[in-house]
XYZ file of C-alpha atoms in Angstrom:
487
model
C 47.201 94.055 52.113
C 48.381 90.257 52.740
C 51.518 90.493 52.934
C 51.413 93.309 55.584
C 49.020 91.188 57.904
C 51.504 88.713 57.113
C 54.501 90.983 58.377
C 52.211 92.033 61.211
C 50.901 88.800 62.422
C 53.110 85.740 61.252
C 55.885 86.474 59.038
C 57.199 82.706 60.028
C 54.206 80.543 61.681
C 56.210 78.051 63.166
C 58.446 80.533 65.073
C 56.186 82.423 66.184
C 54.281 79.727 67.653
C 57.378 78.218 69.334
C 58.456 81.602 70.126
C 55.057 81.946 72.264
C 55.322 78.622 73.610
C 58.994 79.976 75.260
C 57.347 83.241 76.274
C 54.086 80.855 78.050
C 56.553 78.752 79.886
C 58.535 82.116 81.268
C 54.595 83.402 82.044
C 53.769 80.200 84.534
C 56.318 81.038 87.700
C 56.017 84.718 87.399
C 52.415 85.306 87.173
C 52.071 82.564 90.105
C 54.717 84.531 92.154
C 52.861 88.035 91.397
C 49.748 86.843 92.357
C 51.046 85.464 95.970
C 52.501 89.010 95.850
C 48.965 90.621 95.828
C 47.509 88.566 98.060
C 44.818 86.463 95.397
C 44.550 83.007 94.252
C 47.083 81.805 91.447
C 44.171 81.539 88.979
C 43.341 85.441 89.138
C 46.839 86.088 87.621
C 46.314 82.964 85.408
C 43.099 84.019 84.123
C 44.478 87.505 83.578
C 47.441 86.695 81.519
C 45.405 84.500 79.315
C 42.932 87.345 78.474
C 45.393 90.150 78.548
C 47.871 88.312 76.157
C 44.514 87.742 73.767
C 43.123 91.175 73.581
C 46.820 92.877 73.136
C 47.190 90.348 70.533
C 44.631 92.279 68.947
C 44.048 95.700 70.544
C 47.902 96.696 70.925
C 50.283 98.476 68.902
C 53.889 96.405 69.731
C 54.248 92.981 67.579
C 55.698 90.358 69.645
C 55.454 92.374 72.996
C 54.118 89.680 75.856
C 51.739 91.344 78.292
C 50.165 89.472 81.571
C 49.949 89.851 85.269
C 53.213 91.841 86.053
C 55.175 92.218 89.361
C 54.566 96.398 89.485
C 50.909 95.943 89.709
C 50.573 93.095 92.224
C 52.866 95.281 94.225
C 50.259 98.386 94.235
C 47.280 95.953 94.040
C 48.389 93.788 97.151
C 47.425 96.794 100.106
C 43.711 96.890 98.259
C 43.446 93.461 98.540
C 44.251 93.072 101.937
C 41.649 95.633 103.458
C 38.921 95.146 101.022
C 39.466 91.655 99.173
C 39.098 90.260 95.717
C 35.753 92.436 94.164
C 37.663 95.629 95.296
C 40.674 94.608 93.256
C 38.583 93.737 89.583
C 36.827 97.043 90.468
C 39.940 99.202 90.328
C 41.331 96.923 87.904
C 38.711 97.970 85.460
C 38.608 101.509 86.312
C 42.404 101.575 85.517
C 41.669 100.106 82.009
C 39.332 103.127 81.271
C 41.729 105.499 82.773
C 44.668 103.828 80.505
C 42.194 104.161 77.269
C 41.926 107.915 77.877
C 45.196 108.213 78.282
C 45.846 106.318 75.207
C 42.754 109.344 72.981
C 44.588 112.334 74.489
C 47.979 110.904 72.975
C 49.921 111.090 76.001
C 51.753 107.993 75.257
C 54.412 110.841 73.549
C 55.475 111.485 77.685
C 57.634 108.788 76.673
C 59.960 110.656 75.459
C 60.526 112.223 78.353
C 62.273 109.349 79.478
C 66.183 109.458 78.658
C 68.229 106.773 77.659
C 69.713 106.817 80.834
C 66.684 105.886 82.843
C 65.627 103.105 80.135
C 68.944 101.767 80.545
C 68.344 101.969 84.192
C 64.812 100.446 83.974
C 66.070 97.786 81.831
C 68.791 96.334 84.315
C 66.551 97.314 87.292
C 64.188 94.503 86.091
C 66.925 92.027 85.006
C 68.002 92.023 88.500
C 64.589 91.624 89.993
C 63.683 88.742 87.651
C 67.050 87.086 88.516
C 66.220 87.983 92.688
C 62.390 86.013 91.623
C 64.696 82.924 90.993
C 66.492 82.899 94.081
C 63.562 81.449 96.517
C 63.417 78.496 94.266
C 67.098 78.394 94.331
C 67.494 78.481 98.057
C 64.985 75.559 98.432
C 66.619 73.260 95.876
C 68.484 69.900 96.839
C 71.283 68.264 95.210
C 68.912 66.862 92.376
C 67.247 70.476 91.850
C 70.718 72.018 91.505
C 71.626 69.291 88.945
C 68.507 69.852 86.772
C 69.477 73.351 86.911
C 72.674 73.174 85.512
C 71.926 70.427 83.265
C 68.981 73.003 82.059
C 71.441 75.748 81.092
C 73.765 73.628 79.496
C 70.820 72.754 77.425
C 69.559 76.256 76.427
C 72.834 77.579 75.849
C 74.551 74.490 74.464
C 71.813 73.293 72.111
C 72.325 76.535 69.913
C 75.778 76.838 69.906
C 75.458 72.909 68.213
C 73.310 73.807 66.000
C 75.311 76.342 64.383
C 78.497 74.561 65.035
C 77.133 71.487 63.258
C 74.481 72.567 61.098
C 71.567 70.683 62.222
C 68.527 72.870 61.288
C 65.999 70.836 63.927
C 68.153 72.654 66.899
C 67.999 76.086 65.368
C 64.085 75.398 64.507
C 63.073 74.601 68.043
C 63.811 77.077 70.646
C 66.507 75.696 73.310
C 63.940 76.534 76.008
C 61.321 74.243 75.091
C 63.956 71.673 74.901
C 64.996 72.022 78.205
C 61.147 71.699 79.993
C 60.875 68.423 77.775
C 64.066 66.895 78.909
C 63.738 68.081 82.514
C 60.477 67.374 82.948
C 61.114 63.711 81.480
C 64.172 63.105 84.050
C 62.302 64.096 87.186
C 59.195 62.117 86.385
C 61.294 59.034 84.830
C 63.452 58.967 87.435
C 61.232 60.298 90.727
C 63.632 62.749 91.675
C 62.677 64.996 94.772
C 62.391 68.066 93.163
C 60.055 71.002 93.313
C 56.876 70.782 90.195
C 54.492 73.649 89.335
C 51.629 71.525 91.297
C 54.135 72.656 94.039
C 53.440 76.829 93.439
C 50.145 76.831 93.928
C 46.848 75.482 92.714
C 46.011 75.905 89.079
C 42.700 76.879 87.558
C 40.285 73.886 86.600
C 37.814 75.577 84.094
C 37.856 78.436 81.961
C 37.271 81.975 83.197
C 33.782 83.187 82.913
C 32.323 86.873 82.355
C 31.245 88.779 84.619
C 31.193 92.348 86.633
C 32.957 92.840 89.719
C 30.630 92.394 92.822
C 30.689 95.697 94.304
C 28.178 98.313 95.532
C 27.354 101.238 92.988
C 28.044 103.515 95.388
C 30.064 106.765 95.551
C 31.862 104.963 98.609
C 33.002 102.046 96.156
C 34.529 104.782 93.735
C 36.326 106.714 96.837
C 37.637 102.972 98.181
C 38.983 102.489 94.247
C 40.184 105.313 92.556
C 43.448 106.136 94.263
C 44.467 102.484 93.670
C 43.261 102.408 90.222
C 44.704 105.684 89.460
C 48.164 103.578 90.564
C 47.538 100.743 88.774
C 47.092 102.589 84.905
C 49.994 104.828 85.767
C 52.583 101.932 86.913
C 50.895 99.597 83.946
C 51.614 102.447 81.696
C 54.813 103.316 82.262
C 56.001 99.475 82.102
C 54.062 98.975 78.921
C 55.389 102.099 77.061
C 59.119 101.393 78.358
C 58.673 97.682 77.326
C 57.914 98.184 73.668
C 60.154 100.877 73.471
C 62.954 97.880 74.415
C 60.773 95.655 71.724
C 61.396 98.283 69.636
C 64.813 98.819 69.975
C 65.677 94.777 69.489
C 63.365 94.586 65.746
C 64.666 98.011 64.888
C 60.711 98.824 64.012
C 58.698 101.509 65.717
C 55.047 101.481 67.282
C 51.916 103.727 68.471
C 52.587 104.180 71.737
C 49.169 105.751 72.282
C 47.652 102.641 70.703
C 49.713 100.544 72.946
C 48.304 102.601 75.629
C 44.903 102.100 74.554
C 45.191 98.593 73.928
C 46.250 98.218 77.485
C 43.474 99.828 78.842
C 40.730 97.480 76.623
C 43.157 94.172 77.950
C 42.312 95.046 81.602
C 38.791 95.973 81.565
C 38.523 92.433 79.563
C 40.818 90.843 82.245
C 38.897 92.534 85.273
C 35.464 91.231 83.755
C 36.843 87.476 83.254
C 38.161 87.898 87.235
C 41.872 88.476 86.121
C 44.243 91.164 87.868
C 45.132 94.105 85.427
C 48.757 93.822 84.233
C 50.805 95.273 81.507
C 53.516 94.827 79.386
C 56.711 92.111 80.566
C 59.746 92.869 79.823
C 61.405 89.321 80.316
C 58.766 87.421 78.436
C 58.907 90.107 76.015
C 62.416 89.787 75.901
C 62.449 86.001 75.809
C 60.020 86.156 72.987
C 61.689 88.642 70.535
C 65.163 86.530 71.331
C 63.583 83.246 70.474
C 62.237 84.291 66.973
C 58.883 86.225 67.918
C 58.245 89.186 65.654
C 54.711 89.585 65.383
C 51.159 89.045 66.879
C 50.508 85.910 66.486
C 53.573 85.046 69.008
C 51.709 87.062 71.706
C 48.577 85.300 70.857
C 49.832 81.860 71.312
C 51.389 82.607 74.782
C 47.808 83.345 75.853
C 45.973 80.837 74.223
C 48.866 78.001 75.341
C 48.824 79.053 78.610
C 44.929 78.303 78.530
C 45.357 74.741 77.087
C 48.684 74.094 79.671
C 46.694 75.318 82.894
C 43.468 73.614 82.004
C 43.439 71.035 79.405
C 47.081 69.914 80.184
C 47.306 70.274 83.785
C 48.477 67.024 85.256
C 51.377 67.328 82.837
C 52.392 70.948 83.343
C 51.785 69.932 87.121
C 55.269 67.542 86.555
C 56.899 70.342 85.354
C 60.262 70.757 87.689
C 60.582 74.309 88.558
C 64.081 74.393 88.213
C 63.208 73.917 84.514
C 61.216 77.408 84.687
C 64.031 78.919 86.840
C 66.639 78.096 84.154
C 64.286 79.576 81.332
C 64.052 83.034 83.896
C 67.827 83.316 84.490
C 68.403 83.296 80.594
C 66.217 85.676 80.469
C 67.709 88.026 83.090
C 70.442 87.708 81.270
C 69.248 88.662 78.087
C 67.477 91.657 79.325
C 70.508 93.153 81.339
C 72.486 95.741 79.085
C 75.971 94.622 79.915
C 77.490 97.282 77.642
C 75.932 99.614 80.459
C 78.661 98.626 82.519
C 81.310 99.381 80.407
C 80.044 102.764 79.745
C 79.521 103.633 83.562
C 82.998 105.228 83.231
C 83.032 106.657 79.288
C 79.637 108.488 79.737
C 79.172 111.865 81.456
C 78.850 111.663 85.189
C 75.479 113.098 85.268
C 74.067 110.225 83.066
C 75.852 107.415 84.790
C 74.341 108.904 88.043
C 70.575 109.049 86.817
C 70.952 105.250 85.677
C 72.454 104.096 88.697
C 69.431 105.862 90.691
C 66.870 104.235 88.655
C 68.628 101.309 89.279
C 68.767 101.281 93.100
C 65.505 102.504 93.632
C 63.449 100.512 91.942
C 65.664 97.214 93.741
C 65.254 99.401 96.856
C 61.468 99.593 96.535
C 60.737 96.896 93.972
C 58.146 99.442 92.501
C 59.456 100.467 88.835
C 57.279 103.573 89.158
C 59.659 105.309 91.850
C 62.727 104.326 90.137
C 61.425 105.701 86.886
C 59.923 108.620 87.962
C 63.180 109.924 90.159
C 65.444 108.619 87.245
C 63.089 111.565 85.075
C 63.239 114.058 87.610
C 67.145 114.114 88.186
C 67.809 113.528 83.817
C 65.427 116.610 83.941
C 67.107 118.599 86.490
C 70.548 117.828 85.436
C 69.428 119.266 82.304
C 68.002 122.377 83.336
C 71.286 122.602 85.024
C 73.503 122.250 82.536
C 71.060 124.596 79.887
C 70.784 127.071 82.475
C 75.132 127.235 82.146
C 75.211 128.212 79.193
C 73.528 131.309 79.270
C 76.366 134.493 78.377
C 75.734 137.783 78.900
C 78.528 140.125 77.602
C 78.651 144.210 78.119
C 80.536 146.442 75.908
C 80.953 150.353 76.008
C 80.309 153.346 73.316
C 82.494 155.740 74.862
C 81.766 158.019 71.922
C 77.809 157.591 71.834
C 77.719 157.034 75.259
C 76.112 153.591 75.393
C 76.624 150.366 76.447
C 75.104 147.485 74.834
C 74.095 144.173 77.045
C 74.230 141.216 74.378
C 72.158 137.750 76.030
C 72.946 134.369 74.431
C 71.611 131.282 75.316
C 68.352 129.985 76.291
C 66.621 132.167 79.721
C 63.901 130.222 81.923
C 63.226 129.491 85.117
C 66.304 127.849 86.258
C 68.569 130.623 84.663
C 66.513 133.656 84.856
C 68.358 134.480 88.092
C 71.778 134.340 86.509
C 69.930 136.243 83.890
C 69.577 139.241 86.864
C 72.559 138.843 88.158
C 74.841 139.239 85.095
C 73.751 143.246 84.926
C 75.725 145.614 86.947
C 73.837 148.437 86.924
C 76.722 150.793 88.679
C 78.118 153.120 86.481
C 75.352 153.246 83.580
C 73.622 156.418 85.647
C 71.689 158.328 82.659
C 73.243 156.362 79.768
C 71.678 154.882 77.120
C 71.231 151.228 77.290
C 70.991 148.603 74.601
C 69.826 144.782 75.390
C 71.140 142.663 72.463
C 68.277 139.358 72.721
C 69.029 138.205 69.568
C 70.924 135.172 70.498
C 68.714 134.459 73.630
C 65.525 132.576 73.853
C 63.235 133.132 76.705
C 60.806 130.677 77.576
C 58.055 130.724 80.164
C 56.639 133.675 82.322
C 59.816 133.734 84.864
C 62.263 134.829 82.021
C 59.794 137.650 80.909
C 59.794 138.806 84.128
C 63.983 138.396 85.077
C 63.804 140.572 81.471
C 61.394 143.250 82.700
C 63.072 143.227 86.368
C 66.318 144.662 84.714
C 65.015 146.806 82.676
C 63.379 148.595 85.563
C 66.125 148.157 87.598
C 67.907 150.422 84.759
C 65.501 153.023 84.468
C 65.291 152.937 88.130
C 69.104 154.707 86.778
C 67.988 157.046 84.654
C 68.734 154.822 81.506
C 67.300 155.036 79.183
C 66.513 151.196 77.674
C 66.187 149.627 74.436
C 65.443 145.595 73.759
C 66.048 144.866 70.653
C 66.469 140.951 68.843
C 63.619 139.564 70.419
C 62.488 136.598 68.911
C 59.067 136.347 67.311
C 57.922 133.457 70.063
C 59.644 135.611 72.261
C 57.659 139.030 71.901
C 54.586 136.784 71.889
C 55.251 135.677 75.307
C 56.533 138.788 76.743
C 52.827 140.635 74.869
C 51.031 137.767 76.302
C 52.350 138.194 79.877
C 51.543 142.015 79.774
């Protein structure tokens, strides 16, 4: 029983809690960015991230997946916001969580398998990109000093391992890079007074701890009609970033999770994060990402990042406040990086046509509309039509003759639904079979919903319509069942 907490929780204390601390510092420019993006003060997405990132710890079903204030949310929360303000938001923000822990009980976290490889592949690079785009504002702004850090920053994260395995000293492979970099930056811009850009500069951070309480809002059917198209938005979007996200998580650890406990777990996080005055959120891929790279592999990393980012916005403050943002930028572009699947590139022209074409669509929607939800969704829709298409192909119907019994046997391979119970039609030419016998060989065919039964049924009476006389024969026993059913 120890030693599978242990596994759970903290199989190595120390990296795990440096692990967090990486994932914290990644948390701080995002979360401040998303929460411009909906419209509410820096401390709502603060406050959030810190309670979210505590109850997941807990409630969740991923080890060492970071979850906070995400970018997908603000984007759906931000047109609430604006027409009804703040209460509104925490409203809908807690409806979602209840919505999200239904979800979770009827086991519909399984619709992730729905999703192809293609359009995780596609999600995955969709949101490197985007992080990397977050960085660019910061970028643009930056003066000769600013660029400087910057580079300097890089060198440090990616230079400072690369030492440490090229001369063997075990303090640079026990500290993550990352945190090594905010020191050092951090230390040069304040030593020195360089004109650079701080965190103080993003917006103003919290100065006491969140407090309980329910949102402000009428009990009123009105309040519920205002809400629950928005909420509705905000547990599907959450969802599908959260399931997606530990399904990366659990791609990197090779281990698997619940996904309907993840789902659940969500759902608790934001009703806790809408009663402390927090946005809802979800899972983050690049903090995730960021995590799992620098050593996280259990809860106890995505309890730290909450409970650090509580002591570094509130007990800490003047000194996160030096922070240089470059120093946060250079932490996001590593992980942008990171999270890109570069062997997706290579593959564009090995792979089949079809999947290269649903992964580039998830792609350039969800940069199009910056809302992983569309990209995602048409990304499903065309893997799930190109499939249909390509099932639907294989279907064979061959005739041959009895001259001698005067017969002629119809044999059907290959799976008959909707999509290919036309073809199914159209492969019987009924001229010439006037008042023979007829055999339909449906041994090797599998038919599937309501539309095959009836393509099945339409020939038949299209042969009798002949004076055949018709025979099925080879139905399968899920097969008759339908076809009794249907009757």
């Amino acid at each position: 029983m120890l030693a599978r907490l242990r596994a759970e929780w903290a199989p190595s204390i120390p990296r795990e809690l440096l692990a967090g601390a990486v994932a914290t510092f990644a948390l701080i420019p995002e979360v401040i960015a998303f929460s411009f993006v909906a419209g509410v003060d820096p401390a709502v997405g603060l406050y959030a991230s810190f309670v979210i990132s505590i109850v997941i710890a807990f409630a969740g079903a991923r080890p060492a997946m970071v979850s906070a204030a995400a970018g997908s949310v603000a984007l759906v929360a931000a047109p609430l916001v604006a027409s009804h303000g703040l209460a509104y938001l925490l409203a809908a923000g807690l409806l979602a969580g209840l919505v999200q822990i239904i979800f979770g009980w009827l086991r519909m976290g399984l619709l992730v398998r729905f999703v192809s490889s293609s359009v995780r592949t596609g999600f995955v690079n969709a949101l490197a990109i985007l992080i990397f785009s977050a960085q660019l504002p910061h970028l643009h702004q930056a003066n000769g000093a600013g660029w400087a850090l910057l580079v300097l920053g890089l060198a440090l994260i990616y230079g400072l391992p690369w030492m440490a395995r090229r001369l063997n000293i075990a303090a640079l492979a026990v500290i993550p890079s990352p945190l090594i970099c905010v020191l050092v930056l951090t230390l040069l811009a304040a030593g020195l007074g360089l004109p650079v850009a701080t965190v103080a500069d993003l917006g103003h951070l919290p100065d006491a701890l969140p407090s309980f309480g329910l949102p402000e809002v009428p009990l009123a059917w009105e309040t519920l009609r205002i809400i629950l198209l928005p909420a509705i938005a905000i547990a599907m979007v959450g969802l599908l970033e959260s399931v997606l996200t530990a399904s990366v998580v659990d791609e990197m650890t090779n281990t698997p999770s619940d996904k309907n406990r993840e789902c659940r777990g969500l759902g608790l996080a934001n009703v806790a994060a809408s009663c402390f005055g927090g946005i809802a959120g979800c899972g983050m891929i690049g903090q995730a990402v960021g995590n799992v790279t620098y050593g996280g592999r259990g809860r106890l990393s995505t309890l730290f990042a909450g409970v650090f980012l509580l002591v570094l916005i509130v007990l800490l403050k003047p000194w996160v406040a030096l922070v240089p943002v470059v120093a946060l930028v250079a932490i996001m572009v590593t992980v942008s990086v990171a999270t890109f699947n570069w062997g997706s590139l290579g593959e564009i022209a090995r792979h089949p046509r079809t999947s290269t074409t649903v992964m580039l669509a998830t792609v350039v929607l969800t940069l199009v509309t910056h809302n992983l939800a569309v990209g995602v969704a048409v990304g499903v829709l065309l893997s799930g039509v190109f499939f249909m298409a390509k099932v639907s192909q294989l279907l064979q119907v061959r005739c041959e003759d009895d001259d001698s019994a005067a017969t002629r046997t119809w044999s059907v391979t290959g799976q008959v639904f909707f999509a290919s119970a036309d073809a199914l039609v159209d492969a019987f030419d009924v001229r010439g079979v006037e008042g023979r016998a007829v055999r339909i060989d449906a041994s090797g065919a599998q038919f599937w919903d309501i539309t095959a039964v009836a393509a099945l049924e339409k020939v038949v009476q299209r042969l009798r319509a002949h004076g055949c006389a018709v025979e099925v024969t080879g139905l399968t026993a899920s097969s008759r069942q339908l076809m009794e059913r249907v009757k």
